[in-house]
Short mmCIF file of C-alpha atoms in Angstrom, two decimals:
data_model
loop_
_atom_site.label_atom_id
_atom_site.label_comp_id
_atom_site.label_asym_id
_atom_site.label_seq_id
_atom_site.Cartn_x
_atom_site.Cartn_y
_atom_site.Cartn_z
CA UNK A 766 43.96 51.06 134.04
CA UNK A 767 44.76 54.57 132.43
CA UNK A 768 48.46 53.50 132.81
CA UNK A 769 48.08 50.31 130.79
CA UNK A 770 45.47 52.03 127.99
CA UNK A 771 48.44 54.76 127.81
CA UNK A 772 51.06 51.66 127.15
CA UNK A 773 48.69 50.09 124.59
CA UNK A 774 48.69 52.95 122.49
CA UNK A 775 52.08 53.78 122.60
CA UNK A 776 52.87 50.67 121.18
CA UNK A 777 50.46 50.89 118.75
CA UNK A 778 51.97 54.41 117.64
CA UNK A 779 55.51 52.38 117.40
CA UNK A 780 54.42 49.52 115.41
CA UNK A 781 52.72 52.29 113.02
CA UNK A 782 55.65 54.17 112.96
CA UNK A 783 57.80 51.83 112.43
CA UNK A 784 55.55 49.88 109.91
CA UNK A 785 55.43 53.53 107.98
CA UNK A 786 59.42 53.77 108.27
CA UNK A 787 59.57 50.38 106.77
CA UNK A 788 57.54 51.35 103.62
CA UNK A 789 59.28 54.11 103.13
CA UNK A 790 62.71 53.08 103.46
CA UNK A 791 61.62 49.80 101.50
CA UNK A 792 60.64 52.58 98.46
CA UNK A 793 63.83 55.35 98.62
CA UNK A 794 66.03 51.71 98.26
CA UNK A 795 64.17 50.67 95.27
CA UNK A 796 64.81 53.91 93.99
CA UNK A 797 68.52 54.08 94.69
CA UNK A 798 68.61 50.25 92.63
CA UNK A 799 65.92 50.95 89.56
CA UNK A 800 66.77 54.66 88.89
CA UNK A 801 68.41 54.92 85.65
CA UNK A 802 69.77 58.14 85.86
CA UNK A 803 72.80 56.99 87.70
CA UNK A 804 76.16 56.45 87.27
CA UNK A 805 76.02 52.72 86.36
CA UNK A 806 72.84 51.62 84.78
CA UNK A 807 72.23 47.83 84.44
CA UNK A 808 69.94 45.32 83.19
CA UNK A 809 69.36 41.35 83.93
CA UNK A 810 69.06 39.16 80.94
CA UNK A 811 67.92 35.84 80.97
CA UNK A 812 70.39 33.15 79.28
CA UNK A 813 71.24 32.29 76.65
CA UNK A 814 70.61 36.49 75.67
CA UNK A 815 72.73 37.88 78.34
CA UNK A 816 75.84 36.22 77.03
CA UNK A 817 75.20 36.22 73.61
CA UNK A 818 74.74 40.16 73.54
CA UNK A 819 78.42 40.82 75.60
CA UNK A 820 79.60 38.25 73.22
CA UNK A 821 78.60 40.90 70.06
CA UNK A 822 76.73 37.94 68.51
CA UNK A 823 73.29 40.12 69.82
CA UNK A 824 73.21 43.52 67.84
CA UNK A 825 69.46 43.96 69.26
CA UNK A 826 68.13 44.09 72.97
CA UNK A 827 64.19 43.86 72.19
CA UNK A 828 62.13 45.58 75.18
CA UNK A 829 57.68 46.12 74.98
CA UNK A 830 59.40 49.82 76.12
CA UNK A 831 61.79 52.09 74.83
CA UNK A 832 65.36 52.49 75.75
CA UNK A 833 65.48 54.94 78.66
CA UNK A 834 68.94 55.37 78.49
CA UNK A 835 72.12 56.02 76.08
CA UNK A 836 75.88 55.10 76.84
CA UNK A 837 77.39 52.07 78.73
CA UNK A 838 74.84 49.20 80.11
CA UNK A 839 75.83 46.82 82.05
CA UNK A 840 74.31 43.19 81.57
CA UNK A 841 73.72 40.79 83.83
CA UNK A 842 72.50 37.15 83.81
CA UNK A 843 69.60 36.15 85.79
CA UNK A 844 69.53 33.11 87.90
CA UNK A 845 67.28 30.50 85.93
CA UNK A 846 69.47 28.19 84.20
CA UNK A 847 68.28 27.74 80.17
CA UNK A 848 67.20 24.80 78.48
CA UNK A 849 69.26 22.67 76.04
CA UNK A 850 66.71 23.05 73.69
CA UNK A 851 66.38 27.43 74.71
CA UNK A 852 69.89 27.55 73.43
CA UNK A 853 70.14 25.29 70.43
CA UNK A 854 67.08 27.44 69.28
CA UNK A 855 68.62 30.82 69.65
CA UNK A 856 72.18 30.05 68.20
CA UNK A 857 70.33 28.39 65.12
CA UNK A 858 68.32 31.91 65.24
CA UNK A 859 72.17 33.82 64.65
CA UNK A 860 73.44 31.74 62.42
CA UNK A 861 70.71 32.21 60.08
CA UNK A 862 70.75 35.88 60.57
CA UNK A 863 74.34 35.93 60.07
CA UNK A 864 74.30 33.41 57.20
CA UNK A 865 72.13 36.20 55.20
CA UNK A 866 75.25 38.56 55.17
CA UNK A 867 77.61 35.73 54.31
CA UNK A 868 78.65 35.41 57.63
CA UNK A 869 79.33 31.81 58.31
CA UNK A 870 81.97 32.05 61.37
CA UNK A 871 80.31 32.39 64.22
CA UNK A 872 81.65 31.33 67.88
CA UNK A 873 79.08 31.07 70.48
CA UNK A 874 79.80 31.28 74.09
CA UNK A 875 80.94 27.94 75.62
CA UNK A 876 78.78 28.26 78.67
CA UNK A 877 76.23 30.48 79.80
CA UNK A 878 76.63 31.46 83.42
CA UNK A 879 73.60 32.95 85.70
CA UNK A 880 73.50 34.69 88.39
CA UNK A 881 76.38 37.15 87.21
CA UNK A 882 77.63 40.06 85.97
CA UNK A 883 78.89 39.21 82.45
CA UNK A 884 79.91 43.23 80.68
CA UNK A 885 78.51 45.77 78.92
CA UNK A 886 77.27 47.56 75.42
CA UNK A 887 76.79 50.65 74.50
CA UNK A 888 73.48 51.89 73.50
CA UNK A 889 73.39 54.10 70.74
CA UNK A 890 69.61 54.58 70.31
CA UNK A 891 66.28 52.84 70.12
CA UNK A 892 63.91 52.29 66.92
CA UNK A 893 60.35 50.44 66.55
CA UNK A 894 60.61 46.84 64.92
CA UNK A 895 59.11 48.82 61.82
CA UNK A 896 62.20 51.58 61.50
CA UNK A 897 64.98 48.86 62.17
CA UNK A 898 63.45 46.59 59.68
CA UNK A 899 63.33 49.09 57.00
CA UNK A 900 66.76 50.70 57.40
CA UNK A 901 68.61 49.55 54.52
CA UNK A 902 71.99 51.59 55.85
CA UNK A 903 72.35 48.09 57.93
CA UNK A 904 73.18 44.75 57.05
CA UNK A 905 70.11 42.45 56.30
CA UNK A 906 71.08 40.22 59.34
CA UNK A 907 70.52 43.37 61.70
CA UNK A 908 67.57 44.97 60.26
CA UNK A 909 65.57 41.32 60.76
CA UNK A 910 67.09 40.69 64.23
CA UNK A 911 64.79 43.15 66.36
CA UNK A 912 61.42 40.88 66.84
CA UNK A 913 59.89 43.01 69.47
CA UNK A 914 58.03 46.72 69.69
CA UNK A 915 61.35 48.48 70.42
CA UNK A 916 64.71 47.43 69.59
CA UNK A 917 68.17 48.91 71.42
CA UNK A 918 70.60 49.29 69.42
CA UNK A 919 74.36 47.98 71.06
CA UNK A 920 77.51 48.46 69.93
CA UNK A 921 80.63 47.91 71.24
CA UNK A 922 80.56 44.81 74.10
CA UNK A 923 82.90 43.78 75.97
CA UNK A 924 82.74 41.30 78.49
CA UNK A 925 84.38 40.50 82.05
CA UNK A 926 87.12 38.04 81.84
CA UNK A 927 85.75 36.47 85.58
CA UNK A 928 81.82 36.86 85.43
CA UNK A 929 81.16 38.59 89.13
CA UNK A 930 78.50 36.77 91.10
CA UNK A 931 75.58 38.81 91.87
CA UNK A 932 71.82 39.27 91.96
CA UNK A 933 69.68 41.07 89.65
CA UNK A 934 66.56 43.17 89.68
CA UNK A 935 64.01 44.30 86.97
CA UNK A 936 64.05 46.76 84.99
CA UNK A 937 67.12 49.21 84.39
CA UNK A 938 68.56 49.64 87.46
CA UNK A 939 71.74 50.85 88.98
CA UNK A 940 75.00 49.20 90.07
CA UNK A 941 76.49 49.93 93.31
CA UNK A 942 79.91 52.23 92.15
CA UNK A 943 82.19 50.06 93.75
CA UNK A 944 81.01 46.88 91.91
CA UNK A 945 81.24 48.82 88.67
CA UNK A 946 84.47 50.53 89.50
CA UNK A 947 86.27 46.98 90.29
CA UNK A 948 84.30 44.87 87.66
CA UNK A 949 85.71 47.91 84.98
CA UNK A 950 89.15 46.75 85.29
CA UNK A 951 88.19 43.20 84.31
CA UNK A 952 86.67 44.54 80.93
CA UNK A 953 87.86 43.33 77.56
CA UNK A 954 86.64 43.80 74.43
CA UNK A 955 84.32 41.19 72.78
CA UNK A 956 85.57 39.35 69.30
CA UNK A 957 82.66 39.60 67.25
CA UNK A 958 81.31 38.03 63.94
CA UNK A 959 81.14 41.48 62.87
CA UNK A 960 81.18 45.07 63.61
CA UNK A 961 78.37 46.67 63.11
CA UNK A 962 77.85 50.51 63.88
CA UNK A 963 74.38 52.61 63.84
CA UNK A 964 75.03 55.81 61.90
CA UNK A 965 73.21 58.52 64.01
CA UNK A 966 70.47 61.17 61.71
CA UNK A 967 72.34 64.41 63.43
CA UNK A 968 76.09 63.13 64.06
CA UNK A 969 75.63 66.46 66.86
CA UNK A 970 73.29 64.43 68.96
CA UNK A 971 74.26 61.55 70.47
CA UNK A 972 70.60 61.08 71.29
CA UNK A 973 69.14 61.41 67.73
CA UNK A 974 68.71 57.77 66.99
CA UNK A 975 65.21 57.01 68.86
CA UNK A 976 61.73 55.92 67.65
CA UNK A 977 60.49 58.27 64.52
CA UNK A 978 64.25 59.69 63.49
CA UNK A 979 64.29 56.74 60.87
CA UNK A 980 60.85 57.64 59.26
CA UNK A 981 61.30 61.50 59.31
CA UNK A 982 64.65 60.60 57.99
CA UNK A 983 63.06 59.31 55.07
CA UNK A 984 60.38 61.69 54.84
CA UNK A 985 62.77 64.58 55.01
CA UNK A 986 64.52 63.41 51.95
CA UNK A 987 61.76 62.00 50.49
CA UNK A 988 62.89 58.60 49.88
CA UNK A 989 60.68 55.67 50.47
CA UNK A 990 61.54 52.94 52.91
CA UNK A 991 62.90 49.17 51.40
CA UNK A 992 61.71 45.94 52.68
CA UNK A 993 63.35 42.11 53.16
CA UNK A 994 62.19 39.27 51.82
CA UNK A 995 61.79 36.33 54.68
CA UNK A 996 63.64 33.04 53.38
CA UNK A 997 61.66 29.67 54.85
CA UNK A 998 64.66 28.71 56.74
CA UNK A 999 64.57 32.13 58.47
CA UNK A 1000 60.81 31.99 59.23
CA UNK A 1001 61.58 28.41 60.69
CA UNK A 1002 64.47 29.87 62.66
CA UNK A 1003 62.48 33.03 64.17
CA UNK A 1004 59.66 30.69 65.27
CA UNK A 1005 62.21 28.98 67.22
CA UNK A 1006 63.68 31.20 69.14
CA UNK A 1007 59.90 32.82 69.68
CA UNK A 1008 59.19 29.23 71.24
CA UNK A 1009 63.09 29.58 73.18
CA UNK A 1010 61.08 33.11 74.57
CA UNK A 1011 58.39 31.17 76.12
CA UNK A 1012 60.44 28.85 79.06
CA UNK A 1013 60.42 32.25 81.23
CA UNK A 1014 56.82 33.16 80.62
CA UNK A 1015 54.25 31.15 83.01
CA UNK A 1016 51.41 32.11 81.14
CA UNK A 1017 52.29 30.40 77.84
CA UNK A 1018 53.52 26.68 77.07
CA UNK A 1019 57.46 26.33 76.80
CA UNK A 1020 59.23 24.73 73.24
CA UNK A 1021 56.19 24.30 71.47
CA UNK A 1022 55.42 26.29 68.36
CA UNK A 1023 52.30 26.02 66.79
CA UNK A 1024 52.35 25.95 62.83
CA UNK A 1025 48.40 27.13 62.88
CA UNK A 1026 49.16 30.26 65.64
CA UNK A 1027 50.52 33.80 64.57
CA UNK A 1028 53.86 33.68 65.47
CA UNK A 1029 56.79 36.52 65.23
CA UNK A 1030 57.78 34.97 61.65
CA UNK A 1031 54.36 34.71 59.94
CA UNK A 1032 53.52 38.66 61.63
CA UNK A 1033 56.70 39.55 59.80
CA UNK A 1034 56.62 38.08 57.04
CA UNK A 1035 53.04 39.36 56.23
CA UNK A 1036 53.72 42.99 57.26
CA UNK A 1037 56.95 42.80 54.93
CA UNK A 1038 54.55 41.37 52.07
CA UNK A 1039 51.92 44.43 52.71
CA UNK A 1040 52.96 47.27 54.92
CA UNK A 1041 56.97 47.18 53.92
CA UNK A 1042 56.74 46.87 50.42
CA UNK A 1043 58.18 50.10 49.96
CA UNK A 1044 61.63 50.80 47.64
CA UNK A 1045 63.69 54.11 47.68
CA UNK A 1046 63.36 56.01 44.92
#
């Protein structure tokens, strides 16, 4: 009897043991893929925005959260396969936006691969909606891209001639070193509408470019901030690719814009008709 209790309990010990080992092994590897302090940070996109940013046709990564990182990101596409109508929306989205800076060229990807690692950007800071909107250093087309709370700025993308197969995870997370160090040799740069480069406030920093440098900017030289005026076609376009947003998101019907709710393009164009209507002096 005391020989069988004694069994019983060790085995309980084990499966508690083990159980705990489980946990915590289950947490140190989900720190060793999601901390972005290493070598290779990376970040899943859904399609059609994965391939337009390592295209350079996406100036603007928009995130609820600001950028935790600066340098080289790698971008990869997630494995849900886009609408017809998700795509059509977004490239009529950048050719408006282009179309405002007389940009009227613009070649969008031919297909839009998932579940692979497409290239990378570099990010060169991170700005509310507000800042980016106001900054009249950029083109027009830029500064009324970022339609979310924080915008990441991206420069330079280049993209992998073969995409590499591989799976994703959320957030910014890291790539194993010797995916990045063999996917690195199949980089080439990406031909862009445009360049477009983000001056930084202190040229000394690379990190000076995040959320309040634009406003103190201003505030520090005592200029005023300038606003945009929305064009109809624009507003039409924005509400499209707000509807294009809505195939990942469960919680909210997919392709259907309302004209009667608040969308992105009625927010913006009312805060750029009261809040914005600033001009430098």
């Amino acid at each position: 009897m005391q020989v069988e209790l004694r069994g019983n309990v060790v085995g309980a010990l084990s499966l508690s043991f083990l159980f705990t080992f489980g946990l915590l092994f289950c947490k140190m590897d989900r720190h060793r893929q999601h901390n972005p302090s290493r070598r290779n940070p990376c970040l899943t996109l859904h399609q059609p925005w994965a391939s337009l940013l390592v295209h350079g046709i996406k100036r603007i990564e928009g995130r609820s959260w600001p950028s935790p990182i600066r340098g080289r990101l790698w971008i990869h596409a997630a494995a849900k396969v886009p609408q017809p109508e998700t795509i059509q929306a977004m490239e009529n989205f950048y050719r408006e936006l282009y179309s405002i800076d007389g940009v009227t060229d613009v070649t969008f990807p031919e297909h839009y691969p998932v579940s692979v690692l497409l290239g990378t950007v570099n990010i060169v800071g991170c700005l509310t909606q507000e800042e980016l909107s106001s900054w009249d250093d950029l083109p027009n087309g830029v500064r009324l891209e970022g339609q979310t709370d924080f915008c990441w700025l991206c420069e330079d993308p280049q993209k992998l001639v073969v995409p590499f197969e591989m799976r994703g995870w959320q957030g910014v997370y890291n790539l194993e070193n010797k995916i990045a160090d063999a996917a690195e040799r199949g980089l080439q740069p990406a031909r862009a509408p445009t360049v477009v480069k983000f001056p930084l406030p202190d040229p000394s920093d690379p990190g000076s470019l995040q959320p309040g440098s634009i406003t103190a900017m201003f505030v520090q030289s005592k200029g005023k901030m300038s606003s945009l005026s929305v064009s109809p076609s624009l507003c039409l376009s924005i509400e499209g690719a707000q509807a294009a947003a809505t195939q990942f998101r469960k919680d909210q019907p997919q392709m259907r814009p309302s004209s009667g709710s608040k969308t992105v393009a009625s927010s913006f164009t009312s805060r750029n008709q009261s809040q914005l209507q600033w001009e430098r002096k």
